[in-house]
Amino acid sequence: MSSESPTTVVNAGDLRTEEMLLNMGPQHPATHGVLRVMVRTDGELVLDCEPHVGYLHRCFEKHCESVTTLQSVLYTDRLDYLTAMGNNWGFCMAVEKLYGDELVIPERAQYIRVICQELNRIASHLLAIGTYGMDIGAITPFLYCFREREKILTIFEHICGQRLNYNYIRPGGVAYDIDEGMLRLISEFCAYFGPKVDEYDDLLSTNDIFVQRTAHVGVLPVKTAIDFGCTGPVLRGSGVPRDLRKDQPYGIYDRFEFDVPVGSGERGTLGDCFDRYMVRVREMRESLRIVQQAVKGIPAGEIRSSKIKAKIRPPKGEAYTRIENSRGELGFYVVSEGKEVLYRVKCRAPSFHNISVLPEISRGAMVADLIAIIGSMDIVLGEVDR
Amino acid sequence: MSTLSAWFGRIHQSAKTVVIGMGITWRYMVRPKEIITIEYGSKNRAPKDRYIPDRHRGIHYLESEKCIHCHICEKACPVDCIVMDGSREPFSGAWQGDGSYISKFTLDLNKCIFCNLCCEPCPKDCIHMGQEFDMSGFTRSHGVKNLLTDQPWSAADRAREAEARTLIEAAEAEAKARKAAEKKGA
Amino acid sequence: MDTQTLVQWVLGENPGFWPQLIGVVAAWALPITVWVSLVGLISIWLERKISAHIQCRLGPMEVGPHGALQTIADGVKLLAKEDIIPDGADRFLFALAPILAFAGTFVSFAVIPFGPDLIIADLDAGLYFLAAVGSLEAIGVIAAGWASNNKWSLFGSVRAATQVVSYEIPMGLAFVTVAVVAGTLSITGIVEQQSGMIWNWYLFRNPVMPIAFISYYIASLAECKRAPFDLPEAESELVSGFHTEYSGMRFAIFFLAEYAAMYVVSALASVMFLGGWYTGIAPLDRAVAESGLWANALGALVIITKSFALIFVQMWLRWTLPRIRLDQMMTLCLKVMVPIGMFTLVIAALWQALVPEGAALDAAGHPAHPVVGSVTGMLVFVFLIVGGSMWVRSTIRATTSFKTANYRA
């Protein structure tokens, strides 16, 4: 009996009609990476879901215990590979904090850091919006967002030579200087980009079908968001106006004028997918404002502090810093023993906390809505798994 | 009556947003100047002028006549993909550096992560990252580049390396003996 | 020349039952196969080029001039692929499903006209035949999802079943509206009543016919499972929906069936609403009406152009709009399209009964006056074209993206 092929005749009593266990496997077009979600459904209705992570674990923290501090910077690139500048900056800020108050980052380096971080935020949000549109079914905005992203990546290629893993922001400043041609490219991009955001609004944000798919879906209450430690657009979409660039300004962010967009339930409930999406669209405009102000005000000067030598040997101690990355609050905790190799590095990744709230908000949604919810969280598995 | 007007309002709203969306896509469809594809691999439609920025981190190249064989790039590499061998003493078949004689300088592009940490600390500024980005080949050994000849590492190179090792050891032993003799003589 | 005479010419006077049957079937099947392959070839290339130009890129450019032969290369590649049947799949149903899906579309071509004499079977109930045979595709889709032994494919086929079966209702209501206005179910009968100037077309016949046309068009999008109704084959959710497990030639048959179905519904729309093989320029139609060859050649050109224009709009919509969720799609069907369909049916029937069109049509049903034709048609034509374009223009110009758009020259 066991050697025969499985029969396709089923007894009526064997047919179970209550629940189906569905595996949205690590390989799936809509999970934004290698995320596995075990979904228990009743037909199309999701009863419960359980995200399984770890498929992209690459031992970042262990690597940092065996390579030098300067070499660790490029490992941070690969955490949240879509906002590599932010990761670099966070780590470098933690290392610089070990040096204490005597270390002064030159002004020009601070301005360059802000320009690169905000351009990278725009690029990251463009990708988030584009892939979100694609998850919902509109394929064209994805291509339009990538067309704009291409310009930003070309700017980065001019500045540091790479398009995705920059290894540009170093402890003490930045690696290379930017010249007039690059600043001109950035100004041209700023002039070019504003109308494109209007286009995304007309093509996607006001589209009735898109609004119907995302409004009232995946509502994240404020208390749940704070309990799970959600940060970034996920928290701001629920109405909490928390942005580390305003609340705990680092670098020179206190010199720039910009608003912090907050979700308001304009087309649905407060804290739904549409709110999180609109927060990202508005943040792109605010980042554009910051870049324009920075390009106008950038002074001449050095790009690296002379206190940090070529062989970076941070003083003994421990430090924790956090920055506002595109996905939320990225934190780095470093422990140094005075040697070139750090003793311990720990990274607090925003996407890890954002994705842990998935089971809470997707009960009672349909499978199509589950895709919309995962897309609106905007996770990057490189950061979730480290 | 309000539900009826809401029903009509919804239909009007949907129709309006559909028409607006179609307008945007139509305006891009009829503008061929908006096409941003660069057919860089095409035989007759590839762009003639350079479109790759200066600082692009492509495949490395070495100006071997400036190299002082200090091993700084080898130590700076986070994934240990540079291997070099040479000596301060001349031996036959060596590449001439700046006061050094190099027998082997390979970079394993299969491991390289293009981080530029090898080029920055070079004291003589002789290793650079170029504009080439195509390293496709049929074997894994094609990815190991011999920076002295700008070719993939071949079997002939491996034979020469083994031979050079013995030559280096002989030359260094001879130099050591000569120096010891000079010191004894002085 | 119809198929009977053709077959007798080839096989001789009295060939017997079985040779005659096989001959007739071959005479039907060969032209349709050639035409379906051609339609698939052109449609796939058109889709790739249209989507490319919408997305500011080039599309296929290597194989043939501007990628014209790309589809042939893809077809050869699909033929050469390994035939994989998943473990645990129902082998018979798995193999049968694409054939079922294709058969429904294939048979519909028997009543699609290409010219006044170029129709394989001029049935008296052609419209009814199409409505019946078109639902065969749904069985193929459901069988594909079930036989794949894959929960995601099952999802896709359940969604497809719901969608295709539900949207048969608005489609059928549009059919009945046209039948009420035409007074006949025969395809050639419906087209012949639209001869003359462009405002004789059924689209302008009475004020609710444009609404019926739009309702039919949306229902046909749902029948072909095209965006915004492509939930059964939702690329980002279900990997590929009901045809996830299919590869190689089996997948090619599904693909071909989808594009052939697009042609069938577009040709049907042009027959029912857009005048069929008549150009809409009465002097031109009258000039070619005598010679059978020129009438058929012009008619074929006209009906193919109209069908491909509608296919172009289908593709344009696919690359603009997001996907509608299953329950929203059902709401749209049952709460919006069915009431609208019934409304147009009642108004069209009342209009036929009450409004004296007799002055405009002669006893045979052809327009009495060659130029004026239908007076209401003229009014609706002017209102639709002028009013419609004004509304579209003002809507688009009011948007922010239009005002701030910065295109390259």
PDB file of C-alpha atoms in Angstrom, chain C residues 78-284:
ATOM      1  CA  LEU C  78       8.977  27.683 -23.334  1.00  0.00           C
ATOM      2  CA  LEU C  79       8.755  24.738 -25.703  1.00  0.00           C
ATOM      3  CA  ALA C  80      12.190  23.583 -24.692  1.00  0.00           C
ATOM      4  CA  LYS C  81      11.506  23.679 -20.952  1.00  0.00           C
ATOM      5  CA  GLU C  82      11.231  20.637 -18.731  1.00  0.00           C
ATOM      6  CA  ASP C  83       7.694  19.447 -18.143  1.00  0.00           C
ATOM      7  CA  ILE C  84       7.285  19.420 -14.366  1.00  0.00           C
ATOM      8  CA  ILE C  85       4.204  18.013 -12.685  1.00  0.00           C
ATOM      9  CA  PRO C  86       4.348  18.580  -8.915  1.00  0.00           C
ATOM     10  CA  ASP C  87       4.472  15.646  -6.579  1.00  0.00           C
ATOM     11  CA  GLY C  88       1.010  14.837  -5.298  1.00  0.00           C
ATOM     12  CA  ALA C  89      -0.724  16.791  -8.032  1.00  0.00           C
ATOM     13  CA  ASP C  90      -3.722  15.330  -9.795  1.00  0.00           C
ATOM     14  CA  ARG C  91      -1.981  14.428 -13.052  1.00  0.00           C
ATOM     15  CA  PHE C  92      -5.058  14.146 -15.235  1.00  0.00           C
ATOM     16  CA  LEU C  93      -6.611  17.427 -14.120  1.00  0.00           C
ATOM     17  CA  PHE C  94      -3.221  19.150 -14.159  1.00  0.00           C
ATOM     18  CA  ALA C  95      -2.785  18.260 -17.813  1.00  0.00           C
ATOM     19  CA  LEU C  96      -6.413  18.947 -18.698  1.00  0.00           C
ATOM     20  CA  ALA C  97      -6.762  22.388 -17.085  1.00  0.00           C
ATOM     21  CA  PRO C  98      -4.869  24.508 -19.626  1.00  0.00           C
ATOM     22  CA  ILE C  99      -6.632  22.740 -22.458  1.00  0.00           C
ATOM     23  CA  LEU C 100     -10.033  23.489 -20.914  1.00  0.00           C
ATOM     24  CA  ALA C 101      -9.113  27.118 -20.378  1.00  0.00           C
ATOM     25  CA  PHE C 102      -7.939  27.431 -23.944  1.00  0.00           C
ATOM     26  CA  ALA C 103     -10.860  25.509 -25.457  1.00  0.00           C
ATOM     27  CA  GLY C 104     -13.455  28.017 -24.345  1.00  0.00           C
ATOM     28  CA  THR C 105     -11.632  30.915 -25.989  1.00  0.00           C
ATOM     29  CA  PHE C 106     -10.771  28.883 -29.063  1.00  0.00           C
ATOM     30  CA  VAL C 107     -14.372  27.943 -29.747  1.00  0.00           C
ATOM     31  CA  SER C 108     -15.543  31.561 -29.315  1.00  0.00           C
ATOM     32  CA  PHE C 109     -13.587  32.439 -32.424  1.00  0.00           C
ATOM     33  CA  ALA C 110     -16.138  30.551 -34.470  1.00  0.00           C
ATOM     34  CA  VAL C 111     -18.638  33.390 -34.186  1.00  0.00           C
ATOM     35  CA  ILE C 112     -16.260  36.365 -34.213  1.00  0.00           C
ATOM     36  CA  PRO C 113     -16.543  38.097 -37.590  1.00  0.00           C
ATOM     37  CA  PHE C 114     -13.706  39.581 -39.578  1.00  0.00           C
ATOM     38  CA  GLY C 115     -15.756  41.013 -42.403  1.00  0.00           C
ATOM     39  CA  PRO C 116     -19.244  40.777 -43.909  1.00  0.00           C
ATOM     40  CA  ASP C 117     -18.568  37.275 -45.230  1.00  0.00           C
ATOM     41  CA  LEU C 118     -15.604  36.284 -43.062  1.00  0.00           C
ATOM     42  CA  ILE C 119     -17.369  34.504 -40.246  1.00  0.00           C
ATOM     43  CA  ILE C 120     -16.982  30.808 -39.688  1.00  0.00           C
ATOM     44  CA  ALA C 121     -20.435  30.114 -38.316  1.00  0.00           C
ATOM     45  CA  ASP C 122     -23.101  32.780 -38.725  1.00  0.00           C
ATOM     46  CA  LEU C 123     -25.351  31.442 -35.978  1.00  0.00           C
ATOM     47  CA  ASP C 124     -28.760  32.958 -35.393  1.00  0.00           C
ATOM     48  CA  ALA C 125     -27.978  32.963 -31.682  1.00  0.00           C
ATOM     49  CA  GLY C 126     -24.343  34.027 -31.919  1.00  0.00           C
ATOM     50  CA  LEU C 127     -24.425  36.229 -28.835  1.00  0.00           C
ATOM     51  CA  TYR C 128     -26.002  33.503 -26.768  1.00  0.00           C
ATOM     52  CA  PHE C 129     -23.370  31.027 -27.974  1.00  0.00           C
ATOM     53  CA  LEU C 130     -20.580  33.370 -26.869  1.00  0.00           C
ATOM     54  CA  ALA C 131     -22.055  33.885 -23.431  1.00  0.00           C
ATOM     55  CA  ALA C 132     -22.322  30.145 -22.954  1.00  0.00           C
ATOM     56  CA  VAL C 133     -18.947  29.095 -24.280  1.00  0.00           C
ATOM     57  CA  GLY C 134     -16.991  31.854 -22.567  1.00  0.00           C
ATOM     58  CA  SER C 135     -17.555  30.347 -19.141  1.00  0.00           C
ATOM     59  CA  LEU C 136     -15.649  27.188 -20.088  1.00  0.00           C
ATOM     60  CA  GLU C 137     -12.473  29.024 -19.210  1.00  0.00           C
ATOM     61  CA  ALA C 138     -13.564  29.262 -15.581  1.00  0.00           C
ATOM     62  CA  ILE C 139     -13.580  25.469 -15.268  1.00  0.00           C
ATOM     63  CA  GLY C 140     -10.038  25.314 -16.584  1.00  0.00           C
ATOM     64  CA  VAL C 141      -8.849  27.886 -14.055  1.00  0.00           C
ATOM     65  CA  ILE C 142     -10.508  26.151 -11.119  1.00  0.00           C
ATOM     66  CA  ALA C 143      -9.115  22.793 -12.198  1.00  0.00           C
ATOM     67  CA  ALA C 144      -5.630  24.303 -12.474  1.00  0.00           C
ATOM     68  CA  GLY C 145      -5.671  25.629  -8.927  1.00  0.00           C
ATOM     69  CA  TRP C 146      -7.058  22.430  -7.413  1.00  0.00           C
ATOM     70  CA  ALA C 147      -4.812  20.084  -9.343  1.00  0.00           C
ATOM     71  CA  SER C 148      -1.613  21.876  -8.375  1.00  0.00           C
ATOM     72  CA  ASN C 149      -1.587  20.556  -4.808  1.00  0.00           C
ATOM     73  CA  ASN C 150      -0.529  24.009  -3.644  1.00  0.00           C
ATOM     74  CA  LYS C 151      -2.465  26.130  -1.161  1.00  0.00           C
ATOM     75  CA  TRP C 152      -1.530  29.357  -2.887  1.00  0.00           C
ATOM     76  CA  SER C 153      -2.789  28.088  -6.258  1.00  0.00           C
ATOM     77  CA  LEU C 154      -5.973  27.013  -4.540  1.00  0.00           C
ATOM     78  CA  PHE C 155      -6.401  30.557  -3.250  1.00  0.00           C
ATOM     79  CA  GLY C 156      -5.940  31.866  -6.769  1.00  0.00           C
ATOM     80  CA  SER C 157      -8.431  29.510  -8.327  1.00  0.00           C
ATOM     81  CA  VAL C 158     -11.061  30.128  -5.637  1.00  0.00           C
ATOM     82  CA  ARG C 159     -10.728  33.852  -6.248  1.00  0.00           C
ATOM     83  CA  ALA C 160     -10.897  33.266  -9.997  1.00  0.00           C
ATOM     84  CA  ALA C 161     -14.029  31.179  -9.642  1.00  0.00           C
ATOM     85  CA  THR C 162     -15.747  33.866  -7.590  1.00  0.00           C
ATOM     86  CA  GLN C 163     -14.700  36.627  -9.909  1.00  0.00           C
ATOM     87  CA  VAL C 164     -15.390  35.066 -13.289  1.00  0.00           C
ATOM     88  CA  VAL C 165     -18.747  33.651 -12.318  1.00  0.00           C
ATOM     89  CA  SER C 166     -19.934  36.867 -10.666  1.00  0.00           C
ATOM     90  CA  TYR C 167     -18.975  39.119 -13.531  1.00  0.00           C
ATOM     91  CA  GLU C 168     -20.890  37.003 -16.013  1.00  0.00           C
ATOM     92  CA  ILE C 169     -23.990  38.785 -14.702  1.00  0.00           C
ATOM     93  CA  PRO C 170     -23.148  42.375 -15.742  1.00  0.00           C
ATOM     94  CA  MET C 171     -21.735  41.006 -18.978  1.00  0.00           C
ATOM     95  CA  GLY C 172     -24.940  39.109 -19.673  1.00  0.00           C
ATOM     96  CA  LEU C 173     -27.003  42.183 -18.842  1.00  0.00           C
ATOM     97  CA  ALA C 174     -24.999  44.169 -21.405  1.00  0.00           C
ATOM     98  CA  PHE C 175     -25.586  41.405 -23.959  1.00  0.00           C
ATOM     99  CA  VAL C 176     -29.324  41.525 -23.305  1.00  0.00           C
ATOM    100  CA  THR C 177     -29.363  45.327 -23.586  1.00  0.00           C
ATOM    101  CA  VAL C 178     -27.779  45.115 -27.020  1.00  0.00           C
ATOM    102  CA  ALA C 179     -30.110  42.300 -28.034  1.00  0.00           C
ATOM    103  CA  VAL C 180     -33.122  44.387 -27.000  1.00  0.00           C
ATOM    104  CA  VAL C 181     -31.927  47.343 -29.067  1.00  0.00           C
ATOM    105  CA  ALA C 182     -31.003  45.142 -32.032  1.00  0.00           C
ATOM    106  CA  GLY C 183     -33.962  42.818 -31.962  1.00  0.00           C
ATOM    107  CA  THR C 184     -31.730  39.883 -32.876  1.00  0.00           C
ATOM    108  CA  LEU C 185     -29.036  37.683 -31.319  1.00  0.00           C
ATOM    109  CA  SER C 186     -27.208  37.124 -34.595  1.00  0.00           C
ATOM    110  CA  ILE C 187     -23.791  38.817 -34.777  1.00  0.00           C
ATOM    111  CA  THR C 188     -24.057  39.796 -38.432  1.00  0.00           C
ATOM    112  CA  GLY C 189     -27.578  41.090 -37.797  1.00  0.00           C
ATOM    113  CA  ILE C 190     -26.334  43.314 -34.986  1.00  0.00           C
ATOM    114  CA  VAL C 191     -23.512  44.744 -37.092  1.00  0.00           C
ATOM    115  CA  GLU C 192     -25.636  45.363 -40.163  1.00  0.00           C
ATOM    116  CA  GLN C 193     -27.910  47.622 -38.191  1.00  0.00           C
ATOM    117  CA  GLN C 194     -24.936  49.885 -37.453  1.00  0.00           C
ATOM    118  CA  SER C 195     -24.117  50.706 -41.054  1.00  0.00           C
ATOM    119  CA  GLY C 196     -23.952  54.306 -42.160  1.00  0.00           C
ATOM    120  CA  MET C 197     -22.321  57.180 -40.358  1.00  0.00           C
ATOM    121  CA  ILE C 198     -20.539  56.880 -37.072  1.00  0.00           C
ATOM    122  CA  TRP C 199     -23.499  58.011 -35.002  1.00  0.00           C
ATOM    123  CA  ASN C 200     -25.451  54.982 -36.110  1.00  0.00           C
ATOM    124  CA  TRP C 201     -23.295  52.815 -33.899  1.00  0.00           C
ATOM    125  CA  TYR C 202     -25.044  51.247 -30.955  1.00  0.00           C
ATOM    126  CA  LEU C 203     -22.740  53.186 -28.646  1.00  0.00           C
ATOM    127  CA  PHE C 204     -24.678  56.333 -29.534  1.00  0.00           C
ATOM    128  CA  ARG C 205     -28.069  54.759 -30.235  1.00  0.00           C
ATOM    129  CA  ASN C 206     -29.652  55.912 -27.033  1.00  0.00           C
ATOM    130  CA  PRO C 207     -28.347  57.790 -23.974  1.00  0.00           C
ATOM    131  CA  VAL C 208     -27.829  54.681 -21.812  1.00  0.00           C
ATOM    132  CA  MET C 209     -25.784  52.751 -24.363  1.00  0.00           C
ATOM    133  CA  PRO C 210     -22.494  54.437 -23.363  1.00  0.00           C
ATOM    134  CA  ILE C 211     -23.193  53.344 -19.796  1.00  0.00           C
ATOM    135  CA  ALA C 212     -23.854  49.817 -21.025  1.00  0.00           C
ATOM    136  CA  PHE C 213     -20.601  49.926 -22.983  1.00  0.00           C
ATOM    137  CA  ILE C 214     -18.573  50.948 -19.954  1.00  0.00           C
ATOM    138  CA  SER C 215     -20.304  48.347 -17.831  1.00  0.00           C
ATOM    139  CA  TYR C 216     -19.554  45.684 -20.430  1.00  0.00           C
ATOM    140  CA  TYR C 217     -15.941  46.812 -20.704  1.00  0.00           C
ATOM    141  CA  ILE C 218     -15.348  46.599 -16.962  1.00  0.00           C
ATOM    142  CA  ALA C 219     -17.032  43.200 -16.799  1.00  0.00           C
ATOM    143  CA  SER C 220     -14.865  41.987 -19.658  1.00  0.00           C
ATOM    144  CA  LEU C 221     -11.748  43.146 -17.784  1.00  0.00           C
ATOM    145  CA  ALA C 222     -12.867  41.003 -14.875  1.00  0.00           C
ATOM    146  CA  GLU C 223     -13.590  38.061 -17.156  1.00  0.00           C
ATOM    147  CA  CYS C 224     -10.097  38.196 -18.617  1.00  0.00           C
ATOM    148  CA  LYS C 225      -8.643  38.525 -15.117  1.00  0.00           C
ATOM    149  CA  ARG C 226      -6.814  41.708 -16.113  1.00  0.00           C
ATOM    150  CA  ALA C 227      -5.938  44.511 -13.763  1.00  0.00           C
ATOM    151  CA  PRO C 228      -7.493  46.015 -11.799  1.00  0.00           C
ATOM    152  CA  PHE C 229      -9.178  42.612 -11.403  1.00  0.00           C
ATOM    153  CA  ASP C 230      -6.095  40.415 -11.530  1.00  0.00           C
ATOM    154  CA  LEU C 231      -6.475  39.048  -8.031  1.00  0.00           C
ATOM    155  CA  PRO C 232      -6.445  35.410  -9.216  1.00  0.00           C
ATOM    156  CA  GLU C 233      -2.999  35.894 -10.654  1.00  0.00           C
ATOM    157  CA  ALA C 234      -1.848  38.522  -8.200  1.00  0.00           C
ATOM    158  CA  GLU C 235       1.858  38.600  -8.763  1.00  0.00           C
ATOM    159  CA  SER C 236       2.909  39.998  -5.457  1.00  0.00           C
ATOM    160  CA  GLU C 237       0.620  37.949  -3.269  1.00  0.00           C
ATOM    161  CA  LEU C 238       0.188  34.550  -4.735  1.00  0.00           C
ATOM    162  CA  VAL C 239       3.436  34.298  -6.677  1.00  0.00           C
ATOM    163  CA  SER C 240       1.440  33.567  -9.792  1.00  0.00           C
ATOM    164  CA  GLY C 241      -1.956  32.489  -8.603  1.00  0.00           C
ATOM    165  CA  PHE C 242      -3.525  29.486 -10.180  1.00  0.00           C
ATOM    166  CA  HIS C 243      -0.754  28.933 -12.699  1.00  0.00           C
ATOM    167  CA  THR C 244       2.128  28.977 -10.191  1.00  0.00           C
ATOM    168  CA  GLU C 245       3.025  25.342 -10.726  1.00  0.00           C
ATOM    169  CA  TYR C 246       2.788  25.450 -14.489  1.00  0.00           C
ATOM    170  CA  SER C 247       5.930  25.768 -16.568  1.00  0.00           C
ATOM    171  CA  GLY C 248       6.886  25.407 -20.187  1.00  0.00           C
ATOM    172  CA  MET C 249       4.251  24.790 -22.793  1.00  0.00           C
ATOM    173  CA  ARG C 250       1.408  24.350 -20.310  1.00  0.00           C
ATOM    174  CA  PHE C 251       2.034  27.869 -19.024  1.00  0.00           C
ATOM    175  CA  ALA C 252       2.278  29.107 -22.594  1.00  0.00           C
ATOM    176  CA  ILE C 253      -1.201  27.722 -23.291  1.00  0.00           C
ATOM    177  CA  PHE C 254      -2.634  29.623 -20.278  1.00  0.00           C
ATOM    178  CA  PHE C 255      -0.894  32.763 -21.411  1.00  0.00           C
ATOM    179  CA  LEU C 256      -2.154  32.390 -24.966  1.00  0.00           C
ATOM    180  CA  ALA C 257      -5.666  31.721 -23.680  1.00  0.00           C
ATOM    181  CA  GLU C 258      -5.591  34.980 -21.721  1.00  0.00           C
ATOM    182  CA  TYR C 259      -4.534  37.070 -24.703  1.00  0.00           C
ATOM    183  CA  ALA C 260      -6.968  35.292 -27.029  1.00  0.00           C
ATOM    184  CA  ALA C 261      -9.758  35.980 -24.526  1.00  0.00           C
ATOM    185  CA  MET C 262      -8.751  39.641 -24.519  1.00  0.00           C
ATOM    186  CA  TYR C 263      -9.138  39.680 -28.294  1.00  0.00           C
ATOM    187  CA  VAL C 264     -12.498  37.906 -28.153  1.00  0.00           C
ATOM    188  CA  VAL C 265     -14.038  40.357 -25.682  1.00  0.00           C
ATOM    189  CA  SER C 266     -12.608  43.351 -27.543  1.00  0.00           C
ATOM    190  CA  ALA C 267     -13.896  42.073 -30.870  1.00  0.00           C
ATOM    191  CA  LEU C 268     -17.256  41.489 -29.234  1.00  0.00           C
ATOM    192  CA  ALA C 269     -17.288  45.037 -27.867  1.00  0.00           C
ATOM    193  CA  SER C 270     -16.504  46.445 -31.294  1.00  0.00           C
ATOM    194  CA  VAL C 271     -19.223  44.283 -32.853  1.00  0.00           C
ATOM    195  CA  MET C 272     -21.843  45.137 -30.257  1.00  0.00           C
ATOM    196  CA  PHE C 273     -21.139  48.815 -29.716  1.00  0.00           C
ATOM    197  CA  LEU C 274     -18.595  50.171 -32.164  1.00  0.00           C
ATOM    198  CA  GLY C 275     -20.039  49.282 -35.539  1.00  0.00           C
ATOM    199  CA  GLY C 276     -18.229  46.031 -36.296  1.00  0.00           C
ATOM    200  CA  TRP C 277     -16.668  46.097 -39.731  1.00  0.00           C
ATOM    201  CA  TYR C 278     -18.202  49.428 -40.787  1.00  0.00           C
ATOM    202  CA  THR C 279     -15.778  52.325 -40.842  1.00  0.00           C
ATOM    203  CA  GLY C 280     -18.425  54.853 -39.831  1.00  0.00           C
ATOM    204  CA  ILE C 281     -17.823  56.885 -42.960  1.00  0.00           C
ATOM    205  CA  ALA C 282     -20.904  56.141 -45.023  1.00  0.00           C
ATOM    206  CA  PRO C 283     -19.541  57.047 -48.520  1.00  0.00           C
ATOM    207  CA  LEU C 284     -16.519  54.767 -48.017  1.00  0.00           C
TER     208      LEU C 284
END
